[in-house]
Amino acid sequence: MDHAVLGRHKKGRVVATKMRPVKGLDFVVGGIPRSGTTAFADALNRHPDVFCYASETGLLPLAQQIGGHARIPPGSIPMVRSFLREALFSAMVEMVEFNTAMGSPEPTVSFQKSEIDHFVSDILCALGTRGHTETLTEIASATLARELRQRSGKTFVGEKTPSNIFALDSNGDARFDAKGAPPVFVVVRRPLPAILSMRARLANKADVFASAFSGDAAQQAGLYLRYAFACARLARRGAHLLRYEAFSGNARGIMPKVLSAIGVSSDNRSIS
């Protein structure tokens, strides 16, 4: 397997740790913003047995931010409920509606506000019963996986949010190539095209979701580097590194390797 295109860095012995980065999801996608993570998710969705939620939930970074690997005290549950509900409504409803209004295709799986409330309740209910043995990140990812399987009807499900890499990067020294671990794909791109894409997004005054790219070119370069360093650290721990320039020019050569890592076979229809 070509490490320059899609590879796993295997320095040293692979050791499974007790901390599982995610649970339930069959794969996770992250990477540098404006670097082709959505195009990669769309390519995955061409396979009849695979579904990648490409609209982004931000759930794994949110769960990591709230709880990390610590147990959440019962008295904090109302605050966690409010925080999750507000953040997920913004990401999974408002941002999807904005993107559709701007010309993006209607997503095949979408959520309404009332469904976000139920989704958050399911997460917190599971936290109440399993919070002594599982982290909020594990419970949230398992709940998301169940929702995606039910709504998509697909066997293999995953989620794409660029900042997933930070949730995974904070997960101690857990290996992503350990036996039974779901594959992690990190999508990267050369700095200049990514930064120019950030600036183009920011130039759209109607885009209220572009604030992450605010500032001058130096600040955007700093944002790029923050993500790029996290991607590099994940690659050293066994994540699959996918270069957008290589993927966009050779999907037929790369997607069979990607699908094999997930555990499915490919055909011409699923890699075109």
XYZ file of N, CA and C in Angstrom:
816
model
N 0.848 -1.194 0.000
C 0.000 0.000 0.000
C 0.885 1.246 0.000
N 0.560 2.212 -0.835
C 1.381 3.394 -1.005
C 1.160 4.363 0.152
N 2.156 4.518 1.018
C 1.996 5.402 2.165
C 1.840 6.851 1.758
N 2.289 7.213 0.567
C 2.153 8.598 0.126
C 0.730 8.916 -0.292
N -0.059 7.894 -0.526
C -1.432 8.109 -0.961
C -2.410 7.686 0.123
N -2.306 6.460 0.542
C -3.176 5.948 1.585
C -2.350 4.971 2.387
N -1.952 5.362 3.579
C -1.037 4.486 4.277
C -1.258 4.455 5.761
N -0.666 3.472 6.378
C -0.653 3.381 7.828
C 0.792 3.315 8.257
N 1.158 4.217 9.137
C 2.518 4.214 9.634
C 2.606 3.170 10.731
N 3.525 2.238 10.600
C 3.594 1.118 11.531
C 4.970 1.037 12.180
N 5.320 2.096 12.865
C 6.586 2.089 13.573
C 6.368 1.466 14.947
N 7.078 0.404 15.206
C 6.943 -0.227 16.502
C 5.802 -1.228 16.526
N 5.606 -1.823 17.663
C 4.603 -2.869 17.818
C 3.226 -2.260 18.008
N 2.203 -2.851 17.393
C 0.829 -2.403 17.554
C 0.294 -2.945 18.868
N -0.191 -2.065 19.706
C -0.705 -2.459 21.012
C -2.107 -1.893 21.181
N -3.069 -2.737 21.462
C -4.425 -2.263 21.730
C -4.485 -1.733 23.157
N -5.121 -0.582 23.329
C -5.270 -0.017 24.670
C -6.705 -0.193 25.130
N -6.951 0.033 26.385
C -8.305 -0.086 26.923
C -9.187 1.071 26.474
N -8.604 2.210 26.097
C -9.380 3.354 25.655
C -9.730 3.193 24.187
N -11.013 3.086 23.875
C -11.447 2.958 22.497
C -11.814 4.344 21.976
N -11.235 4.784 20.857
C -11.527 6.122 20.353
C -12.998 6.305 20.039
N -13.606 5.328 19.377
C -15.019 5.391 19.033
C -15.615 4.005 19.221
N -16.928 3.941 19.221
C -17.603 2.664 19.382
C -18.836 2.692 18.491
N -19.053 1.613 17.753
C -20.243 1.520 16.932
C -20.025 1.930 15.493
N -19.333 3.022 15.266
C -19.056 3.461 13.910
C -18.065 2.513 13.252
N -18.264 2.277 11.951
C -17.367 1.378 11.224
C -16.137 2.093 10.693
N -16.187 3.412 10.633
C -15.036 4.223 10.223
C -15.308 5.661 10.606
N -14.245 6.440 10.673
C -14.337 7.862 11.008
C -13.491 8.642 10.006
N -14.024 9.791 9.567
C -13.307 10.636 8.610
C -13.062 12.007 9.237
N -11.834 12.490 9.132
C -11.481 13.834 9.573
C -10.434 14.389 8.632
N -9.856 15.511 8.998
C -8.815 16.065 8.151
C -8.752 17.569 8.214
N -8.029 18.154 7.304
C -7.861 19.597 7.247
C -9.080 20.220 6.575
N -9.665 21.271 7.140
C -10.823 21.907 6.507
C -10.498 22.402 5.097
N -11.490 22.343 4.223
C -11.368 22.787 2.825
C -10.322 21.962 2.074
N -10.228 20.694 2.429
C -9.212 19.833 1.819
C -9.784 18.585 1.171
N -11.099 18.534 0.980
C -11.678 17.408 0.266
C -12.314 16.343 1.124
N -12.590 16.631 2.406
C -13.229 15.613 3.243
C -14.630 15.283 2.734
N -15.349 16.300 2.248
C -16.700 16.044 1.727
C -16.641 15.222 0.443
N -15.697 15.537 -0.439
C -15.548 14.759 -1.676
C -15.223 13.305 -1.359
N -14.403 13.090 -0.335
C -14.070 11.731 0.065
C -15.300 11.011 0.611
N -16.080 11.705 1.445
C -17.308 11.104 1.976
C -18.280 10.769 0.856
N -18.402 11.652 -0.123
C -19.295 11.393 -1.262
C -18.839 10.163 -2.040
N -17.531 9.998 -2.169
C -17.009 8.820 -2.867
C -17.356 7.546 -2.101
N -17.263 7.591 -0.780
C -17.645 6.428 0.025
C -19.119 6.089 -0.179
N -19.948 7.113 -0.302
C -21.391 6.889 -0.406
C -21.829 6.299 -1.746
N -20.905 6.183 -2.683
C -21.246 5.520 -3.941
C -21.336 4.001 -3.788
N -20.773 3.489 -2.704
C -20.844 2.043 -2.480
C -22.211 1.688 -1.907
N -22.851 0.654 -2.408
C -24.214 0.329 -1.959
C -24.330 -0.109 -0.506
N -23.223 -0.496 0.113
C -23.280 -0.968 1.502
C -22.682 0.013 2.500
N -22.242 1.183 2.027
C -21.526 2.133 2.890
C -22.265 3.452 2.941
N -22.355 4.020 4.144
C -22.908 5.369 4.288
C -21.993 6.185 5.187
N -21.592 7.342 4.688
C -20.827 8.304 5.482
C -21.648 9.575 5.623
N -21.962 9.945 6.843
C -22.705 11.191 7.072
C -21.766 12.354 6.791
N -21.976 13.002 5.637
C -21.030 14.013 5.163
C -21.384 15.423 5.603
N -22.575 15.610 6.158
C -22.997 16.969 6.541
C -22.343 17.452 7.829
N -21.668 16.567 8.524
C -20.917 16.855 9.754
C -21.841 17.012 10.965
N -21.473 16.332 12.024
C -22.194 16.474 13.290
C -21.362 17.218 14.332
N -20.051 17.047 14.264
C -19.198 17.606 15.309
C -19.359 16.884 16.630
N -20.037 15.717 16.613
C -20.386 15.049 17.865
C -19.175 14.534 18.624
N -18.229 13.914 17.934
C -17.074 13.364 18.647
C -16.239 14.461 19.308
N -15.931 15.572 18.609
C -15.218 16.651 19.295
C -16.012 17.246 20.446
N -17.340 17.355 20.282
C -18.181 17.883 21.361
C -18.114 16.979 22.589
N -18.259 15.678 22.358
C -18.229 14.734 23.476
C -16.882 14.753 24.174
N -15.825 14.850 23.382
C -14.486 14.907 23.963
C -14.302 16.187 24.765
N -14.823 17.287 24.234
C -14.710 18.574 24.919
C -15.460 18.560 26.243
N -16.621 17.911 26.263
C -17.441 17.893 27.473
C -16.864 16.966 28.533
N -16.563 15.717 28.095
C -16.234 14.719 29.091
C -14.868 14.102 29.014
N -14.270 14.119 27.827
C -12.997 13.435 27.703
C -13.145 11.988 28.121
N -12.272 11.527 28.986
C -12.333 10.158 29.489
C -12.823 10.121 30.939
N -13.294 11.277 31.428
C -13.749 11.340 32.809
C -15.251 11.043 32.887
N -15.679 10.540 34.002
C -17.098 10.295 34.227
C -17.791 11.627 34.490
N -18.964 11.809 33.905
C -19.697 13.059 34.052
C -20.595 12.964 35.283
N -20.472 13.890 36.231
C -21.314 13.851 37.435
C -22.788 14.012 37.079
N -23.680 13.318 37.780
C -25.116 13.425 37.484
C -25.626 14.864 37.521
N -25.067 15.683 38.398
C -25.521 17.058 38.498
C -25.210 17.906 37.280
N -24.293 17.420 36.435
C -23.910 18.165 35.241
C -24.735 17.787 34.008
N -25.596 16.768 34.127
C -26.348 16.274 32.980
C -27.221 17.359 32.331
N -27.955 18.185 33.110
C -28.766 19.227 32.455
C -27.930 20.185 31.615
N -26.753 20.550 32.093
C -25.889 21.441 31.337
C -25.381 20.748 30.077
N -25.032 19.469 30.197
C -24.572 18.714 29.032
C -25.696 18.604 28.003
N -26.918 18.363 28.464
C -28.062 18.262 27.561
C -28.242 19.560 26.774
N -28.198 20.674 27.468
C -28.383 21.974 26.808
C -27.275 22.244 25.802
N -26.041 21.948 26.183
C -24.895 22.202 25.312
C -24.970 21.340 24.056
N -25.237 20.051 24.228
C -25.319 19.147 23.086
C -26.471 19.520 22.165
N -27.628 19.821 22.744
C -28.805 20.150 21.936
C -28.537 21.376 21.066
N -27.968 22.401 21.663
C -27.712 23.632 20.909
C -26.668 23.410 19.815
N -25.576 22.732 20.159
C -24.498 22.532 19.193
C -24.920 21.612 18.053
N -25.624 20.533 18.366
C -26.038 19.595 17.330
C -27.137 20.179 16.453
N -28.019 20.985 17.023
C -29.047 21.646 16.205
C -28.384 22.579 15.194
N -27.367 23.308 15.627
C -26.661 24.202 14.714
C -25.987 23.427 13.588
N -25.315 22.310 13.948
C -24.553 21.551 12.953
C -25.432 20.693 12.058
N -26.424 20.023 12.647
C -27.161 18.999 11.914
C -28.471 19.487 11.308
N -28.899 20.680 11.694
C -30.135 21.236 11.127
C -29.852 22.561 10.430
N -29.368 23.537 11.189
C -29.188 24.877 10.615
C -28.136 24.901 9.510
N -26.995 24.265 9.731
C -25.946 24.290 8.718
C -26.361 23.516 7.477
N -27.085 22.416 7.656
C -27.571 21.646 6.516
C -28.568 22.471 5.706
N -29.472 23.155 6.388
C -30.442 24.002 5.693
C -29.744 25.129 4.941
N -28.709 25.715 5.545
C -27.964 26.786 4.879
C -27.262 26.256 3.627
N -26.589 25.131 3.762
C -25.862 24.565 2.620
C -26.812 24.210 1.479
N -27.982 23.683 1.813
C -28.969 23.359 0.783
C -29.461 24.624 0.087
N -29.688 25.682 0.881
C -30.126 26.952 0.307
C -29.063 27.547 -0.607
N -27.777 27.231 -0.323
C -26.676 27.733 -1.142
C -26.412 26.865 -2.376
N -27.219 25.810 -2.553
C -27.085 24.999 -3.763
C -26.555 23.598 -3.566
N -26.212 23.227 -2.337
C -25.742 21.856 -2.098
C -26.895 20.873 -2.262
N -26.603 19.637 -2.680
C -27.674 18.646 -2.833
C -28.339 18.341 -1.492
N -29.598 17.965 -1.550
C -30.297 17.526 -0.340
C -29.621 16.265 0.197
N -29.291 16.238 1.481
C -28.659 15.026 2.022
C -29.635 13.860 2.056
N -29.116 12.669 1.901
C -29.977 11.488 1.929
C -30.453 11.169 3.338
N -29.712 11.626 4.337
C -30.104 11.465 5.735
C -30.077 12.834 6.381
N -31.182 13.235 6.976
C -31.258 14.546 7.620
C -32.023 14.428 8.933
N -31.915 15.455 9.747
C -32.532 15.468 11.067
C -33.371 16.736 11.238
N -34.464 16.607 11.966
C -35.285 17.749 12.346
C -34.988 18.107 13.801
N -35.452 19.294 14.211
C -35.152 19.760 15.565
C -35.644 18.771 16.621
N -36.878 18.279 16.473
C -37.410 17.341 17.467
C -36.585 16.061 17.517
N -36.022 15.673 16.365
C -35.206 14.460 16.319
C -33.868 14.671 17.011
N -33.365 15.898 16.971
C -32.134 16.214 17.711
C -32.383 16.067 19.205
N -33.541 16.525 19.667
C -33.882 16.397 21.087
C -33.907 14.932 21.503
N -34.525 14.082 20.683
C -34.583 12.649 20.996
C -33.189 12.021 20.955
N -32.404 12.449 19.991
C -31.043 11.930 19.841
C -30.212 12.234 21.086
N -30.283 13.478 21.544
C -29.543 13.869 22.749
C -30.054 13.091 23.959
N -31.373 12.924 24.047
C -31.939 12.164 25.173
C -31.445 10.728 25.171
N -31.342 10.125 23.985
C -30.841 8.752 23.890
C -29.398 8.665 24.386
N -28.584 9.653 24.018
C -27.186 9.670 24.459
C -27.105 9.753 25.976
N -27.884 10.659 26.557
C -27.810 10.878 28.004
C -28.441 9.729 28.780
N -29.448 9.094 28.195
C -30.028 7.910 28.840
C -28.988 6.792 28.908
N -28.288 6.584 27.807
C -27.229 5.566 27.788
C -26.105 5.942 28.741
N -25.829 7.233 28.846
C -24.787 7.687 29.766
C -25.163 7.351 31.204
N -26.454 7.455 31.512
C -26.913 7.142 32.862
C -26.768 5.680 33.219
N -26.888 4.801 32.210
C -26.815 3.363 32.485
C -25.434 2.774 32.249
N -24.654 3.403 31.352
C -23.346 2.819 31.021
C -22.185 3.767 31.298
N -22.487 4.919 31.890
C -21.450 5.928 32.095
C -20.336 5.506 33.026
N -20.549 4.456 33.813
C -19.499 4.003 34.733
C -18.478 3.113 34.028
N -18.822 2.635 32.812
C -17.894 1.772 32.084
C -17.479 2.331 30.727
N -18.216 3.310 30.207
C -17.921 3.868 28.898
C -17.838 5.388 28.975
N -17.013 5.972 28.108
C -16.888 7.422 28.069
C -18.034 8.023 27.264
N -18.247 9.322 27.415
C -19.272 10.003 26.645
C -18.992 9.880 25.154
N -17.723 9.920 24.751
C -17.378 9.789 23.332
C -17.800 8.430 22.799
N -17.560 7.365 23.556
C -17.961 6.028 23.131
C -19.477 5.914 23.022
N -20.162 6.437 24.007
C -21.625 6.351 24.014
C -22.217 7.187 22.886
N -21.681 8.378 22.672
C -22.197 9.249 21.613
C -21.974 8.632 20.239
N -20.792 8.065 20.012
C -20.507 7.469 18.698
C -21.369 6.243 18.461
N -21.618 5.437 19.492
C -22.472 4.258 19.343
C -23.910 4.663 19.043
N -24.389 5.713 19.703
C -25.748 6.198 19.454
C -25.869 6.760 18.046
N -24.857 7.492 17.608
C -24.854 8.029 16.246
C -24.845 6.896 15.219
N -24.030 5.875 15.453
C -23.963 4.749 14.528
C -25.316 4.065 14.385
N -26.002 3.870 15.494
C -27.330 3.249 15.442
C -28.304 4.094 14.611
N -28.279 5.410 14.821
C -29.153 6.306 14.063
C -28.851 6.249 12.572
N -27.577 6.270 12.230
C -27.190 6.276 10.817
C -27.562 4.962 10.132
N -27.420 3.841 10.831
C -27.807 2.558 10.241
C -29.319 2.510 9.994
N -30.079 2.977 10.966
C -31.530 2.948 10.826
C -31.989 3.852 9.683
N -31.403 5.035 9.577
C -31.865 6.019 8.602
C -31.348 5.742 7.193
N -30.145 5.198 7.094
C -29.562 4.969 5.768
C -29.881 3.588 5.214
N -30.113 2.625 6.104
C -30.323 1.256 5.674
C -29.039 0.578 5.226
N -27.892 1.199 5.492
C -26.603 0.642 5.074
C -25.970 -0.160 6.211
N -25.114 -1.085 5.839
C -24.459 -1.954 6.824
C -23.278 -1.271 7.496
N -22.481 -0.551 6.699
C -21.267 0.089 7.211
C -21.488 1.601 7.249
N -21.365 2.172 8.443
C -21.651 3.605 8.584
C -20.486 4.323 9.260
N -20.325 5.579 8.883
C -19.300 6.423 9.480
C -19.719 7.876 9.427
N -18.889 8.736 9.947
C -19.215 10.164 9.998
C -17.998 10.981 9.653
N -18.250 12.102 8.960
C -17.169 12.998 8.549
C -17.318 14.363 9.213
N -16.339 14.737 9.997
C -16.191 16.094 10.511
C -14.685 16.359 10.563
N -14.184 17.414 9.924
C -12.733 17.638 9.950
C -12.130 17.602 11.348
N -12.828 18.216 12.327
C -12.267 18.291 13.681
C -12.359 16.982 14.449
N -12.872 15.915 13.827
C -12.782 14.593 14.471
C -11.343 14.273 14.854
N -10.402 14.806 14.088
C -9.002 14.484 14.362
C -8.569 14.949 15.743
N -9.163 16.040 16.252
C -8.772 16.526 17.573
C -9.338 15.642 18.679
N -10.561 15.145 18.485
C -11.123 14.212 19.461
C -10.288 12.942 19.524
N -9.853 12.461 18.366
C -9.054 11.241 18.322
C -7.622 11.486 18.791
N -7.102 12.678 18.505
C -5.738 13.002 18.894
C -5.592 13.059 20.407
N -6.681 13.382 21.093
C -6.622 13.491 22.553
C -6.827 12.152 23.241
N -6.991 11.099 22.443
C -7.319 9.789 22.986
C -6.074 9.007 23.385
N -5.227 9.642 24.154
C -4.041 8.954 24.659
C -3.160 8.413 23.556
N -2.732 7.162 23.717
C -1.858 6.537 22.725
C -2.556 5.386 22.013
N -3.903 5.398 22.013
C -4.649 4.316 21.376
C -4.275 4.208 19.902
N -4.063 2.972 19.439
C -3.702 2.736 18.051
C -4.963 2.568 17.208
N -4.952 3.146 16.014
C -6.083 3.026 15.107
C -5.943 1.828 14.178
N -4.809 1.152 14.248
C -4.630 -0.070 13.475
C -4.600 -1.295 14.384
N -5.053 -1.122 15.627
C -5.173 -2.272 16.521
C -6.323 -3.161 16.064
N -6.250 -4.433 16.390
C -7.274 -5.381 15.980
C -8.635 -4.942 16.487
N -9.606 -4.867 15.569
C -10.963 -4.495 15.942
C -11.239 -3.009 15.955
N -10.223 -2.180 15.798
C -10.437 -0.734 15.804
C -10.996 -0.285 14.457
N -12.005 0.588 14.445
C -12.521 1.077 13.166
C -11.472 1.947 12.482
N -11.335 1.848 11.158
C -10.333 2.659 10.474
C -10.641 4.147 10.573
N -9.591 4.919 10.675
C -9.691 6.376 10.700
C -9.021 6.916 9.439
N -9.735 7.744 8.692
C -9.207 8.345 7.470
C -9.016 9.840 7.690
N -7.812 10.322 7.415
C -7.552 11.759 7.525
C -7.186 12.285 6.139
N -7.941 13.297 5.699
C -7.781 13.850 4.358
C -6.995 15.153 4.458
N -5.918 15.258 3.685
C -5.074 16.449 3.716
C -4.935 17.003 2.297
N -4.460 18.236 2.230
C -4.319 18.930 0.952
C -3.149 19.886 1.060
N -2.567 20.260 -0.054
C -1.473 21.221 -0.027
C -1.951 22.529 0.606
N -1.054 23.266 1.282
C -1.482 24.451 2.039
C -2.161 25.531 1.211
N -1.574 25.924 0.091
C -2.109 27.079 -0.636
C -3.543 26.871 -1.106
N -3.878 25.762 -1.786
C -5.276 25.584 -2.202
C -6.244 25.551 -1.018
N -5.833 24.927 0.093
C -6.716 24.853 1.256
C -6.960 26.240 1.844
N -5.904 27.027 1.976
C -6.046 28.368 2.553
C -6.839 29.279 1.620
N -6.614 29.179 0.324
C -7.402 29.983 -0.621
C -8.879 29.605 -0.554
N -9.170 28.326 -0.350
C -10.550 27.896 -0.219
C -11.168 28.438 1.070
N -10.390 28.474 2.147
C -10.873 29.086 3.388
C -11.231 30.542 3.157
N -10.376 31.262 2.456
C -10.583 32.692 2.225
C -11.797 32.927 1.320
N -11.990 32.041 0.346
C -13.150 32.175 -0.522
C -14.440 31.947 0.261
N -14.399 30.987 1.155
C -15.577 30.726 1.997
C -15.857 31.927 2.892
N -14.818 32.503 3.449
C -14.975 33.644 4.339
C -15.494 34.869 3.596
N -15.169 34.977 2.326
C -15.601 36.134 1.533
C -17.101 36.151 1.291
N -17.745 35.024 1.462
C -19.201 34.961 1.311
C -19.852 35.490 2.579
N -20.306 36.715 2.547
C -20.844 37.369 3.741
C -22.103 36.693 4.261
N -22.760 35.939 3.405
C -23.970 35.244 3.842
C -23.657 33.970 4.612
N -22.407 33.529 4.571
C -22.023 32.274 5.204
C -21.722 32.501 6.681
N -22.715 32.278 7.502
C -22.555 32.501 8.943
C -21.767 31.376 9.606
N -21.442 30.310 8.846
C -20.724 29.178 9.406
C -19.235 29.198 9.042
N -18.775 30.318 8.485
C -17.379 30.413 8.053
C -16.494 31.111 9.078
N -17.021 31.370 10.269
C -16.264 32.151 11.252
C -14.973 31.464 11.682
N -14.916 30.137 11.554
C -13.692 29.414 11.938
C -12.503 29.829 11.089
N -12.783 30.410 9.899
C -11.710 30.797 8.988
C -11.398 32.287 9.060
N -11.946 32.975 10.049
C -11.766 34.426 10.137
C -10.316 34.781 10.413
N -9.971 36.024 10.048
C -8.610 36.503 10.248
C -7.892 36.682 8.927
N -6.613 36.992 9.019
C -5.832 37.203 7.805
C -5.184 35.891 7.362
N -4.379 35.966 6.307
C -3.774 34.766 5.739
C -2.866 34.062 6.748
N -2.197 34.837 7.601
C -1.311 34.233 8.598
C -2.112 33.404 9.604
N -3.273 33.910 10.001
C -4.110 33.161 10.938
C -4.674 31.902 10.286
N -5.030 31.993 9.016
C -5.526 30.820 8.310
C -4.419 29.789 8.121
N -3.195 30.265 7.900
C -2.061 29.341 7.809
C -1.843 28.652 9.158
N -2.022 29.400 10.237
C -1.903 28.803 11.565
C -2.963 27.739 11.814
N -4.188 28.026 11.349
C -5.261 27.034 11.468
C -4.911 25.778 10.678
N -4.421 25.987 9.475
C -4.014 24.853 8.633
C -2.967 24.004 9.357
N -1.958 24.646 9.931
C -0.882 23.908 10.593
C -1.393 23.142 11.810
N -2.317 23.745 12.550
C -2.865 23.057 13.718
C -3.517 21.740 13.300
N -4.296 21.781 12.238
C -4.921 20.559 11.741
C -3.884 19.604 11.159
N -2.933 20.161 10.402
C -1.945 19.309 9.731
C -1.101 18.531 10.742
N -0.706 19.179 11.835
C 0.086 18.489 12.850
C -0.726 17.373 13.514
N -2.023 17.638 13.758
C -2.872 16.601 14.353
C -3.015 15.421 13.393
N -3.181 15.716 12.102
C -3.265 14.640 11.101
C -1.998 13.795 11.110
N -0.856 14.449 11.199
C 0.415 13.724 11.205
C 0.534 12.827 12.436
N 0.086 13.323 13.580
C 0.149 12.506 14.795
C -0.761 11.283 14.677
N -1.946 11.460 14.100
C -2.848 10.321 13.930
C -2.272 9.300 12.962
N -1.622 9.784 11.899
C -1.013 8.870 10.934
C 0.053 8.014 11.602
N 0.800 8.600 12.527
C 1.825 7.839 13.236
C 1.212 6.774 14.141
N -0.058 6.948 14.481
C -0.741 5.978 15.341
C -1.625 5.021 14.541
N -1.459 5.022 13.223
C -2.139 4.020 12.421
C -3.323 4.496 11.619
N -3.611 5.805 11.610
C -4.696 6.303 10.769
C -4.272 6.282 9.308
N -5.245 6.151 8.429
C -4.994 6.185 6.988
C -4.888 7.635 6.534
N -3.779 7.972 5.909
C -3.554 9.331 5.409
C -3.904 9.383 3.930
N -4.834 10.250 3.569
C -5.299 10.350 2.190
C -5.034 11.756 1.674
N -4.241 11.850 0.623
C -3.923 13.150 0.038
C -4.955 13.481 -1.036
N -5.588 14.652 -0.905
C -6.662 15.033 -1.819
C -6.179 15.054 -3.264
N -4.986 15.575 -3.504
C -4.477 15.677 -4.873
C -4.359 14.299 -5.517
N -3.938 13.315 -4.732
C -3.811 11.960 -5.263
C -5.179 11.316 -5.428
N -6.044 11.523 -4.438
C -7.371 10.913 -4.492
C -8.192 11.456 -5.657
N -8.182 12.779 -5.843
C -9.021 13.380 -6.883
C -8.568 12.966 -8.282
N -7.313 12.612 -8.433
C -6.820 12.214 -9.744
C -6.773 10.723 -9.978
N -7.021 9.948 -8.915
C -6.889 8.495 -9.059
C -7.848 7.770 -8.117
N -9.119 8.142 -8.154
C -10.095 7.517 -7.265
C -10.196 6.020 -7.502
N -10.098 5.609 -8.759
C -10.203 4.182 -9.063
C -9.052 3.379 -8.473
N -7.913 4.020 -8.304
C -6.777 3.321 -7.730
C -6.792 3.308 -6.216
N -7.442 4.298 -5.618
C -7.386 4.464 -4.171
C -8.602 3.892 -3.453
N -9.809 4.072 -4.027
C -11.019 3.658 -3.325
C -11.073 2.164 -3.004
N -10.559 1.264 -3.862
C -10.565 -0.149 -3.450
C -9.792 -0.380 -2.148
N -8.691 0.348 -1.950
C -7.918 0.220 -0.717
C -8.707 0.766 0.474
N -9.390 1.882 0.243
C -10.216 2.480 1.293
C -11.327 1.519 1.705
N -12.049 1.000 0.722
C -13.163 0.097 1.009
C -12.684 -1.185 1.658
N -11.523 -1.663 1.249
C -10.965 -2.858 1.873
C -10.646 -2.620 3.341
N -10.160 -1.420 3.656
C -9.865 -1.090 5.053
C -11.133 -1.091 5.899
N -12.257 -0.696 5.285
C -13.530 -0.688 5.999
C -14.073 -2.110 6.154
N -13.722 -2.963 5.181
C -14.162 -4.354 5.245
C -15.169 -4.729 4.185
N -15.236 -3.938 3.093
C -16.160 -4.242 2.013
C -15.389 -4.353 0.701
N -15.981 -5.051 -0.254
C -15.373 -5.179 -1.575
C -15.845 -4.043 -2.459
N -15.171 -3.824 -3.553
C -15.519 -2.727 -4.456
C -15.812 -3.282 -5.833
N -16.531 -2.480 -6.626
C -16.731 -2.791 -8.030
C -16.686 -1.471 -8.790
N -16.821 -1.519 -10.087
C -16.700 -0.315 -10.889
C -17.743 0.732 -10.527
N -18.929 0.290 -10.140
C -19.986 1.246 -9.801
C -19.642 2.041 -8.549
N -18.939 1.417 -7.613
C -18.687 2.061 -6.333
C -17.416 2.890 -6.310
N -16.643 2.890 -7.397
C -15.406 3.668 -7.391
C -15.331 4.608 -8.578
N -16.430 4.763 -9.304
C -16.395 5.650 -10.475
C -16.460 7.090 -10.065
